[in-house]
């Protein structure tokens, strides 16, 4: 056998062992970005599908940045690990924004990247960049594997490659989050028919269980509570049984999931702003942080004992001290609680019932947000863009009107990758409506190609105020000399024209009734569609401030 053939064989053994172990570890969706150096990994993926009957969904996405956020959307909806395969060079670097979001949210995003052989690293060889450690600050596990480029027994190479993946899987099981495996390959990169490894056996996984003493302390705290509040933040697990069983008041974030229980406050932001919950004696928060600043202000001024249950390792508050229990909230069994203070409960419910639910100005951005929610069935996923869209829905929309699944990239709260995230969510969980701002849509305009390529069941509703309107809500708005040139960044771009350039059906809607009709029509035939709502940023902010004053909110 020639040296070239031996190298080709080692590449195939390495790639098939890595991919086989990855599939056995629970990865059922792989996003492939075309590239030369990753050829052995792609060939191995196809080998396991064709010869070993592996069940895995493969999506091909040409842009690595879009691919990363597509994987974020798929992982967010499915709750399962999703892998992204890239070639070497800047292709790897393009995954950093998505890896950052996955880190902040505890999503298992597996970056499986191909690299040049070890002797090339640190040289001026073509497409050599420092890939290893590139995601060091946002990964729970990161390693390089150079076995394909060494001499040695093929059986040992296979075992070593599989063991590396088992270690990676153990890491994401213990601490859910993104991981990175960088695999070196030497030419020739083409597949070889002589190597056909069987499927791998699945590794054992150990779930994290909190110390019983911690839960006993929480139980004792609740046993003394008369005015308990359950605060359900952003969560990836179903906590509806906990909500249904809670005897006191339940306030929820817009990303809390199913919110149709009888004890969920319809407009929680206005309620907490009114001070009605200030005398709660125990608050149990499950999931992540809340979007609303009103909830954060309540948290800061509350004297209640505050407990936090969250499976994500990155928990903790800068607002106040918390008792943190690291566990999946869905796995917590609510202990028996004493009778709730009925006078307090009645007072809170009366305050919630008397909240003014005035309809926003029909031309205001809040009214457009409400129209989107009102037009959606509970089965449609709603993705909310950061900046104004998520805040408007969080403030104005009743919790029992929201779809069952509301998602968004609130981990790092960036405006990038939202359209790609919507495409990934649709691929895993069915039709998605994405409500985003104009700058968010422009920032991820390249992902319109992805929507078109996949025929994704995604309707993008763009609120176009021709500027970064969120800055009108911030203190910088008082500084006219800085606001316009450095923050608002006004533009005259039509998103209808941009989408049309990618072959996406797109149109501008006239009013909220027109928007509802278009969304109802789209529901009967989900497809890539962009609906543009043109608004005025100044009028939108004035209407927003007026509405919040009517609710008694700051």
Coordinates of C-alpha atoms in Angstrom, one line a residue:
X1 CA 0.0 0.0 0.0
X2 CA 1.4 3.4 -0.9
X3 CA 1.8 6.1 1.7
X4 CA -1.0 8.1 0.1
X5 CA -3.4 5.1 0.3
X6 CA -2.4 4.6 4.0
X7 CA -3.1 8.2 4.8
X8 CA -6.4 8.0 3.0
X9 CA -7.3 4.9 5.1
X10 CA -6.4 6.7 8.3
X11 CA -8.5 9.6 7.4
X12 CA -11.5 7.3 6.8
X13 CA -11.0 5.4 10.0
X14 CA -10.8 8.6 12.0
X15 CA -13.8 10.2 10.4
X16 CA -16.0 7.2 10.6
X17 CA -15.1 6.6 14.2
X18 CA -15.8 10.2 15.2
X19 CA -19.1 10.5 13.3
X20 CA -20.3 7.1 14.4
X21 CA -19.6 7.9 18.1
X22 CA -21.3 11.3 17.7
X23 CA -24.4 9.7 16.3
X24 CA -24.4 7.1 19.1
X25 CA -24.1 9.9 21.6
X26 CA -27.5 11.3 20.6
X27 CA -26.8 13.6 17.7
X28 CA -29.6 13.2 15.2
X29 CA -29.2 16.4 13.2
X30 CA -26.0 17.5 11.4
X31 CA -25.6 20.8 9.5
X32 CA -22.9 20.4 6.8
X33 CA -21.1 23.4 5.3
X34 CA -19.4 22.6 2.0
X35 CA -15.6 22.6 2.1
X36 CA -12.6 20.6 1.1
X37 CA -10.8 19.8 4.4
X38 CA -14.0 18.4 5.9
X39 CA -14.5 15.9 3.1
X40 CA -13.6 12.8 5.3
X41 CA -16.3 13.8 7.8
X42 CA -19.0 14.3 5.2
X43 CA -18.1 11.0 3.6
X44 CA -18.2 9.3 7.0
X45 CA -21.7 10.8 7.6
X46 CA -22.9 9.4 4.4
X47 CA -21.3 6.0 5.1
X48 CA -23.2 5.7 8.4
X49 CA -26.5 6.7 6.7
X50 CA -26.1 4.3 3.8
X51 CA -24.4 1.2 5.3
X52 CA -25.2 1.3 9.0
X53 CA -28.8 2.6 8.8
X54 CA -28.0 5.6 11.0
X55 CA -31.0 7.9 11.6
X56 CA -29.7 11.4 11.1
X57 CA -31.1 14.5 9.4
X58 CA -28.5 16.3 7.3
X59 CA -28.9 20.0 6.3
X60 CA -26.5 21.6 3.9
X61 CA -26.0 25.3 4.5
X62 CA -23.4 27.2 2.5
X63 CA -22.8 30.1 5.0
X64 CA -21.2 28.9 8.2
X65 CA -22.5 31.9 10.2
X66 CA -26.1 31.0 9.1
X67 CA -25.4 27.4 9.7
X68 CA -24.4 28.0 13.3
X69 CA -27.6 29.9 14.0
X70 CA -29.7 27.3 12.1
X71 CA -28.3 24.8 14.5
X72 CA -29.1 27.0 17.5
X73 CA -32.7 27.2 16.3
X74 CA -32.9 23.4 15.8
X75 CA -31.4 22.7 19.2
X76 CA -33.6 25.2 20.9
X77 CA -36.8 23.6 19.6
X78 CA -35.8 19.9 19.7
X79 CA -33.8 20.0 23.0
X80 CA -31.3 17.7 21.4
X81 CA -27.6 18.2 20.4
X82 CA -27.0 19.5 16.9
X83 CA -23.7 19.3 15.1
X84 CA -22.2 21.6 12.5
X85 CA -19.4 20.4 10.2
X86 CA -17.1 23.0 8.7
X87 CA -13.9 23.1 6.8
X88 CA -10.7 24.8 8.1
X89 CA -9.9 28.5 8.2
X90 CA -12.3 31.4 8.7
X91 CA -15.2 28.9 8.2
X92 CA -14.6 28.0 11.8
X93 CA -14.5 31.6 13.1
X94 CA -17.9 32.2 11.6
X95 CA -19.4 29.9 14.2
X96 CA -18.4 32.1 17.1
X97 CA -21.6 34.2 17.4
X98 CA -23.8 31.0 17.4
X99 CA -21.5 29.3 19.8
X100 CA -21.7 32.3 22.1
X101 CA -25.5 32.2 22.0
X102 CA -25.5 28.4 22.7
X103 CA -23.2 29.0 25.7
X104 CA -25.4 31.6 27.2
X105 CA -28.5 29.4 26.8
X106 CA -27.0 26.0 27.6
X107 CA -27.7 24.6 24.2
X108 CA -25.6 21.6 23.0
X109 CA -24.1 22.8 19.7
X110 CA -21.3 20.6 18.5
X111 CA -18.7 22.3 16.3
X112 CA -17.0 19.5 14.4
X113 CA -14.3 21.3 12.4
X114 CA -11.7 20.0 10.1
X115 CA -8.1 21.2 10.3
X116 CA -4.8 21.0 8.4
X117 CA -2.2 18.5 9.6
X118 CA -0.2 19.4 12.8
X119 CA 3.0 20.2 10.9
X120 CA 1.1 23.0 9.0
X121 CA -0.2 24.7 12.2
X122 CA 1.6 27.9 13.0
X123 CA 3.1 28.2 9.5
X124 CA 2.2 30.3 6.5
X125 CA 0.5 27.3 4.7
X126 CA -2.7 28.2 3.0
X127 CA -5.9 28.6 5.1
X128 CA -4.0 27.9 8.4
X129 CA -5.6 29.8 11.3
X130 CA -5.5 29.1 15.1
X131 CA -8.7 27.1 15.2
X132 CA -8.0 25.3 18.5
X133 CA -9.0 27.3 21.5
X134 CA -11.0 29.7 19.2
X135 CA -14.1 29.0 21.3
X136 CA -12.3 28.4 24.6
X137 CA -14.3 31.0 26.6
X138 CA -17.7 29.7 25.4
X139 CA -17.3 25.9 25.3
X140 CA -17.7 23.3 28.1
X141 CA -15.3 21.1 26.3
X142 CA -12.8 21.7 23.5
X143 CA -10.1 19.4 22.1
X144 CA -8.1 18.7 19.0
X145 CA -7.5 15.2 17.5
X146 CA -4.5 14.5 15.3
X147 CA -4.7 10.7 15.2
X148 CA -5.3 10.6 11.4
X149 CA -1.9 12.2 10.9
X150 CA 0.1 9.8 13.1
X151 CA 1.5 6.3 12.4
X152 CA 0.0 3.5 14.4
X153 CA -2.5 0.7 14.6
X154 CA -5.9 1.4 13.0
X155 CA -7.8 -0.4 15.7
X156 CA -6.1 1.8 18.3
X157 CA -6.9 4.9 16.1
X158 CA -10.5 4.0 16.1
X159 CA -10.7 3.4 19.8
X160 CA -8.9 6.7 20.5
X161 CA -11.2 8.7 18.2
X162 CA -14.3 7.2 19.8
X163 CA -13.0 7.7 23.3
X164 CA -12.5 11.4 22.4
X165 CA -16.1 11.7 21.4
X166 CA -17.3 9.8 24.5
X167 CA -15.5 12.4 26.6
X168 CA -17.1 15.2 24.7
X169 CA -20.5 13.7 25.2
X170 CA -19.9 13.2 28.9
X171 CA -19.0 16.9 29.1
X172 CA -22.2 18.2 27.4
X173 CA -24.3 15.8 29.5
X174 CA -22.8 17.1 32.8
X175 CA -22.9 20.7 31.7
X176 CA -25.1 21.4 28.7
X177 CA -23.5 23.8 26.3
X178 CA -21.5 24.1 23.1
X179 CA -18.5 21.8 22.5
X180 CA -15.7 21.8 19.9
X181 CA -13.8 18.9 18.3
X182 CA -11.2 20.0 15.8
X183 CA -9.9 17.1 13.7
X184 CA -6.8 17.2 11.5
X185 CA -6.7 15.5 8.2
X186 CA -3.8 15.1 5.7
X187 CA -4.4 14.7 1.9
X188 CA -5.7 12.7 0.1
X189 CA -9.1 13.7 1.6
X190 CA -11.3 11.5 -0.7
X191 CA -13.3 8.6 0.7
X192 CA -12.0 5.0 0.4
X193 CA -14.2 2.0 -0.1
X194 CA -11.9 -0.3 1.9
X195 CA -12.9 1.2 5.3
X196 CA -16.4 0.4 6.7
X197 CA -16.6 0.7 10.4
X198 CA -19.8 -0.5 12.2
X199 CA -22.0 1.7 14.3
X200 CA -20.7 2.6 17.7
X201 CA -22.2 1.7 21.0
X202 CA -23.8 4.6 23.0
X203 CA -21.9 5.8 26.1
X204 CA -23.4 6.0 29.5
X205 CA -24.7 9.4 30.7
X206 CA -24.8 10.5 34.3
X207 CA -27.5 13.1 35.1
X208 CA -26.7 15.9 37.6
X209 CA -28.6 15.5 40.8
X210 CA -28.6 18.3 43.4
X211 CA -27.7 17.5 47.0
X212 CA -30.8 16.4 48.9
X213 CA -30.0 18.8 51.7
X214 CA -30.4 21.8 49.3
X215 CA -33.9 20.7 48.3
X216 CA -34.7 20.0 51.9
X217 CA -33.8 23.6 52.8
X218 CA -36.0 24.9 50.0
X219 CA -38.8 22.7 51.2
X220 CA -38.5 24.0 54.7
X221 CA -38.6 27.6 53.4
X222 CA -41.7 26.9 51.4
X223 CA -43.3 25.2 54.4
X224 CA -43.2 28.6 56.2
X225 CA -44.4 30.6 53.2
X226 CA -47.9 32.2 53.2
X227 CA -47.4 34.4 50.2
X228 CA -45.4 32.3 47.7
X229 CA -44.7 33.5 44.1
X230 CA -43.5 31.3 41.3
X231 CA -41.5 33.3 38.7
X232 CA -41.1 31.3 35.5
X233 CA -38.3 32.8 33.4
X234 CA -36.9 31.7 30.0
X235 CA -36.7 27.9 30.1
X236 CA -36.1 25.0 27.7
X237 CA -38.1 22.4 29.7
X238 CA -41.8 22.0 30.3
X239 CA -42.8 23.2 33.7
X240 CA -46.5 23.2 33.2
X241 CA -47.1 20.6 35.9
X242 CA -45.3 22.8 38.4
X243 CA -47.3 25.8 37.3
X244 CA -50.6 23.9 37.6
X245 CA -49.7 22.7 41.1
X246 CA -48.5 26.0 42.5
X247 CA -50.9 27.3 45.1
X248 CA -49.9 31.0 45.0
X249 CA -49.3 33.5 42.2
X250 CA -47.4 32.7 39.0
X251 CA -45.7 35.4 36.9
X252 CA -44.1 34.4 33.7
X253 CA -41.6 35.7 31.1
X254 CA -42.6 35.9 27.5
X255 CA -40.3 32.9 26.8
X256 CA -41.7 30.7 29.7
X257 CA -43.5 28.2 27.4
X258 CA -47.1 27.1 27.9
X259 CA -48.9 29.8 29.9
X260 CA -52.6 28.9 29.9
X261 CA -52.9 27.8 33.5
X262 CA -55.5 29.5 35.6
X263 CA -53.1 31.0 38.1
X264 CA -50.8 32.7 35.5
X265 CA -51.0 36.4 35.6
X266 CA -52.1 37.7 32.2
X267 CA -50.1 40.9 32.2
X268 CA -47.3 40.3 34.7
X269 CA -45.1 43.3 33.9
X270 CA -47.8 45.7 34.8
X271 CA -48.7 43.8 38.0
X272 CA -45.2 43.8 39.4
X273 CA -44.8 47.4 38.4
X274 CA -47.8 48.2 40.5
X275 CA -46.1 46.8 43.7
X276 CA -48.8 44.2 44.2
X277 CA -46.1 41.4 44.8
X278 CA -43.7 43.4 46.9
X279 CA -44.9 41.6 50.1
X280 CA -44.3 38.1 48.8
X281 CA -42.4 36.1 51.4
X282 CA -40.8 33.4 49.1
X283 CA -40.1 33.6 45.4
X284 CA -39.1 30.5 43.5
X285 CA -37.7 31.4 40.1
X286 CA -37.3 28.6 37.6
X287 CA -35.4 29.1 34.3
X288 CA -33.4 32.1 33.2
X289 CA -33.8 35.8 33.5
X290 CA -36.8 37.9 32.5
X291 CA -37.0 40.3 29.6
X292 CA -38.9 42.9 31.6
X293 CA -37.1 45.6 33.4
X294 CA -40.1 45.9 35.7
X295 CA -39.5 42.3 36.9
X296 CA -35.8 43.1 37.5
X297 CA -36.8 46.2 39.5
X298 CA -39.2 44.1 41.6
X299 CA -36.5 41.6 42.2
X300 CA -34.2 44.3 43.4
X301 CA -36.6 45.8 45.9
X302 CA -38.2 42.6 47.1
X303 CA -37.4 41.3 50.6
X304 CA -38.6 37.8 49.9
X305 CA -36.3 34.8 50.1
X306 CA -35.4 34.2 46.4
X307 CA -34.6 30.7 45.2
X308 CA -33.5 29.8 41.6
X309 CA -33.8 26.4 39.9
X310 CA -32.0 26.1 36.6
X311 CA -30.3 23.3 34.8
X312 CA -27.9 25.6 33.1
X313 CA -24.5 26.1 34.8
X314 CA -24.4 29.8 34.0
X315 CA -26.9 31.1 36.6
X316 CA -26.8 33.8 39.1
X317 CA -28.1 37.4 39.4
X318 CA -26.4 40.7 39.4
X319 CA -29.5 42.3 40.9
X320 CA -29.6 40.5 44.3
X321 CA -28.5 37.4 46.2
X322 CA -30.2 34.1 45.2
X323 CA -30.2 30.6 46.5
X324 CA -29.2 28.7 43.4
X325 CA -30.2 25.0 42.9
X326 CA -28.7 23.6 39.7
X327 CA -31.2 21.1 38.4
X328 CA -33.8 20.7 35.7
X329 CA -36.9 22.5 37.0
X330 CA -39.1 19.9 35.4
X331 CA -37.5 17.2 37.7
X332 CA -38.5 19.1 40.9
X333 CA -41.4 17.7 42.9
X334 CA -43.2 20.5 44.6
X335 CA -43.4 19.7 48.4
X336 CA -46.7 20.0 50.3
X337 CA -47.3 23.7 51.1
X338 CA -49.3 25.3 53.9
X339 CA -52.5 27.2 53.2
X340 CA -51.8 30.4 51.2
X341 CA -52.8 33.7 52.8
X342 CA -56.2 34.0 51.1
X343 CA -56.5 37.7 51.8
X344 CA -53.2 38.4 50.0
X345 CA -54.1 36.1 47.1
X346 CA -57.5 37.8 46.6
X347 CA -55.9 41.2 46.7
X348 CA -53.3 40.2 44.1
X349 CA -55.9 38.7 41.8
X350 CA -58.1 41.8 42.1
X351 CA -55.1 44.0 41.2
X352 CA -54.4 41.8 38.2
X353 CA -58.1 41.8 37.1
X354 CA -58.3 45.6 37.2
X355 CA -55.2 46.3 35.2
X356 CA -56.0 48.6 32.3
X357 CA -55.8 46.7 29.1
X358 CA -56.0 49.7 26.8
X359 CA -55.5 48.9 23.1
X360 CA -52.3 50.6 21.7
X361 CA -52.6 53.1 19.0
X362 CA -53.4 51.0 15.8
X363 CA -50.5 52.6 14.1
X364 CA -48.0 52.0 16.9
X365 CA -45.4 49.2 16.8
X366 CA -47.0 47.7 19.9
X367 CA -50.3 47.2 18.0
X368 CA -48.4 45.4 15.2
X369 CA -46.9 43.1 17.7
X370 CA -50.3 42.4 19.2
X371 CA -51.7 41.7 15.8
X372 CA -49.0 39.1 15.1
X373 CA -49.8 37.3 18.3
X374 CA -53.5 37.4 17.8
X375 CA -53.2 35.9 14.3
X376 CA -51.3 32.9 15.4
X377 CA -52.6 29.5 16.5
X378 CA -51.0 27.9 19.6
X379 CA -49.2 25.4 17.4
X380 CA -47.1 28.0 15.5
X381 CA -43.7 28.9 16.9
X382 CA -43.2 32.6 17.4
X383 CA -39.6 33.9 17.3
X384 CA -39.1 37.3 18.7
X385 CA -36.2 39.5 17.6
X386 CA -34.2 41.4 20.2
X387 CA -34.5 45.2 20.8
X388 CA -38.1 46.5 20.5
X389 CA -40.1 43.4 19.2
X390 CA -39.5 41.2 22.2
X391 CA -40.2 44.1 24.6
X392 CA -43.4 45.1 22.9
X393 CA -44.8 41.5 22.9
X394 CA -43.7 41.0 26.5
X395 CA -45.5 44.2 27.7
X396 CA -48.7 44.3 25.7
X397 CA -49.7 40.7 24.9
X398 CA -51.7 38.6 27.4
X399 CA -49.8 35.5 28.4
X400 CA -52.8 33.3 27.6
X401 CA -52.8 34.6 24.0
X402 CA -49.3 33.6 23.3
X403 CA -48.4 30.5 21.2
X404 CA -47.2 27.5 23.1
X405 CA -43.6 28.0 21.9
X406 CA -42.1 31.5 21.9
X407 CA -38.4 31.5 21.3
X408 CA -35.6 34.1 20.8
X409 CA -31.9 34.4 21.0
X410 CA -31.9 36.0 24.5
X411 CA -28.7 34.3 25.7
X412 CA -26.4 36.9 24.3
X413 CA -29.3 39.1 23.1
X414 CA -27.6 39.9 19.8
X415 CA -29.5 41.0 16.6
X416 CA -27.5 38.6 14.4
X417 CA -28.6 35.3 13.1
X418 CA -32.3 35.6 13.8
X419 CA -33.5 34.5 10.3
X420 CA -31.2 31.5 10.3
X421 CA -32.4 30.6 13.8
X422 CA -36.0 30.7 12.6
X423 CA -35.1 28.4 9.7
X424 CA -33.5 25.9 12.1
X425 CA -36.5 26.1 14.4
X426 CA -38.9 25.4 11.5
X427 CA -36.8 22.5 10.4
X428 CA -37.1 20.9 13.8
X429 CA -40.5 22.0 14.9
X430 CA -42.8 23.2 12.1
X431 CA -43.9 26.6 10.9
X432 CA -42.3 29.7 12.5
X433 CA -43.3 33.4 12.4
X434 CA -40.3 35.6 13.2
X435 CA -41.1 39.2 14.4
X436 CA -37.9 41.2 13.9
X437 CA -36.7 44.8 13.5
X438 CA -35.3 46.2 10.2
X439 CA -31.7 46.2 11.4
X440 CA -31.9 42.6 12.6
X441 CA -33.3 41.6 9.2
X442 CA -30.6 43.5 7.3
X443 CA -27.9 42.1 9.6
X444 CA -28.9 38.5 8.7
X445 CA -30.1 39.2 5.1
X446 CA -27.8 36.5 3.8
X447 CA -30.0 33.9 5.6
X448 CA -32.9 34.8 3.2
X449 CA -30.9 32.7 0.8
X450 CA -31.2 29.8 3.3
X451 CA -34.9 30.3 3.7
X452 CA -35.3 30.1 -0.1
X453 CA -32.9 27.1 -0.4
X454 CA -34.8 25.1 2.2
X455 CA -38.2 26.2 1.3
X456 CA -38.5 26.9 5.0
X457 CA -42.0 27.4 6.6
X458 CA -41.0 30.8 7.9
X459 CA -42.9 34.0 7.7
X460 CA -40.6 37.0 8.6
X461 CA -42.5 40.1 9.8
X462 CA -40.2 43.0 9.7
X463 CA -41.1 46.2 11.6
X464 CA -39.2 48.8 9.6
X465 CA -38.8 52.2 11.3
X466 CA -35.7 52.9 9.1
X467 CA -33.5 53.1 12.1
X468 CA -32.2 51.5 15.3
X469 CA -35.4 52.5 17.2
X470 CA -34.4 50.8 20.4
X471 CA -32.0 53.7 21.1
X472 CA -34.9 56.0 21.5
X473 CA -35.8 54.1 24.6
X474 CA -32.4 54.5 26.2
X475 CA -30.7 57.5 27.9
X476 CA -28.6 58.3 24.8
X477 CA -31.9 59.6 23.2
X478 CA -31.4 62.8 25.2
X479 CA -28.1 63.5 23.3
X480 CA -29.2 64.6 19.8
X481 CA -25.6 65.2 18.6
X482 CA -24.8 61.5 19.2
X483 CA -28.1 59.8 18.7
X484 CA -28.6 60.3 15.0
X485 CA -25.2 59.6 13.5
X486 CA -23.8 57.0 15.8
X487 CA -26.9 55.1 17.2
X488 CA -30.0 55.4 15.1
X489 CA -28.1 54.8 11.8
X490 CA -31.1 55.7 9.6
X491 CA -31.5 54.1 6.2
X492 CA -33.9 54.0 3.3
X493 CA -33.7 50.2 2.5
X494 CA -36.8 48.4 1.5
X495 CA -36.8 44.8 3.0
X496 CA -39.4 43.9 0.3
X497 CA -36.7 44.7 -2.3
X498 CA -34.0 42.9 -0.4
X499 CA -36.1 39.7 0.0
X500 CA -37.1 39.9 -3.7
X501 CA -33.5 39.8 -4.7
X502 CA -33.2 36.4 -3.0
X503 CA -36.3 35.1 -4.7
X504 CA -38.4 35.3 -1.5
X505 CA -42.1 36.3 -1.8
X506 CA -42.4 39.7 -0.1
X507 CA -44.9 42.5 0.3
X508 CA -45.6 45.6 2.4
X509 CA -48.7 45.4 4.5
X510 CA -51.0 48.4 4.9
X511 CA -52.5 48.1 8.4
X512 CA -53.0 45.7 11.3
X513 CA -56.0 44.1 9.7
X514 CA -54.1 43.5 6.5
X515 CA -51.3 41.9 8.5
X516 CA -53.7 39.5 10.2
X517 CA -55.2 38.5 6.9
X518 CA -51.8 37.9 5.4
X519 CA -50.7 35.7 8.4
X520 CA -54.0 33.7 8.2
X521 CA -53.3 33.1 4.5
X522 CA -49.8 32.0 5.2
X523 CA -51.0 29.6 7.9
X524 CA -52.9 27.7 5.2
X525 CA -49.7 27.4 3.1
X526 CA -46.6 27.9 5.2
X527 CA -43.7 29.0 2.9
X528 CA -40.8 31.5 2.9
X529 CA -42.6 34.9 3.1
X530 CA -41.5 38.4 4.2
X531 CA -44.1 40.9 5.4
X532 CA -42.8 44.5 5.8
X533 CA -44.5 46.9 8.2
X534 CA -43.3 50.5 7.7
X535 CA -43.5 52.6 10.9
X536 CA -42.2 55.9 12.2
X537 CA -39.7 55.5 15.0
X538 CA -40.6 58.8 16.8
X539 CA -44.3 58.1 16.8
X540 CA -43.7 54.5 17.9
X541 CA -41.8 55.5 20.9
X542 CA -44.3 58.3 21.9
X543 CA -47.1 55.7 21.7
X544 CA -45.1 53.2 23.7
X545 CA -44.4 55.7 26.5
X546 CA -48.1 56.7 26.5
X547 CA -49.3 53.1 26.8
X548 CA -46.9 52.3 29.7
X549 CA -48.1 55.4 31.6
X550 CA -51.7 54.2 31.3
X551 CA -50.6 50.9 32.8
X552 CA -48.8 52.6 35.7
X553 CA -45.4 51.4 34.4
X554 CA -42.2 53.3 34.4

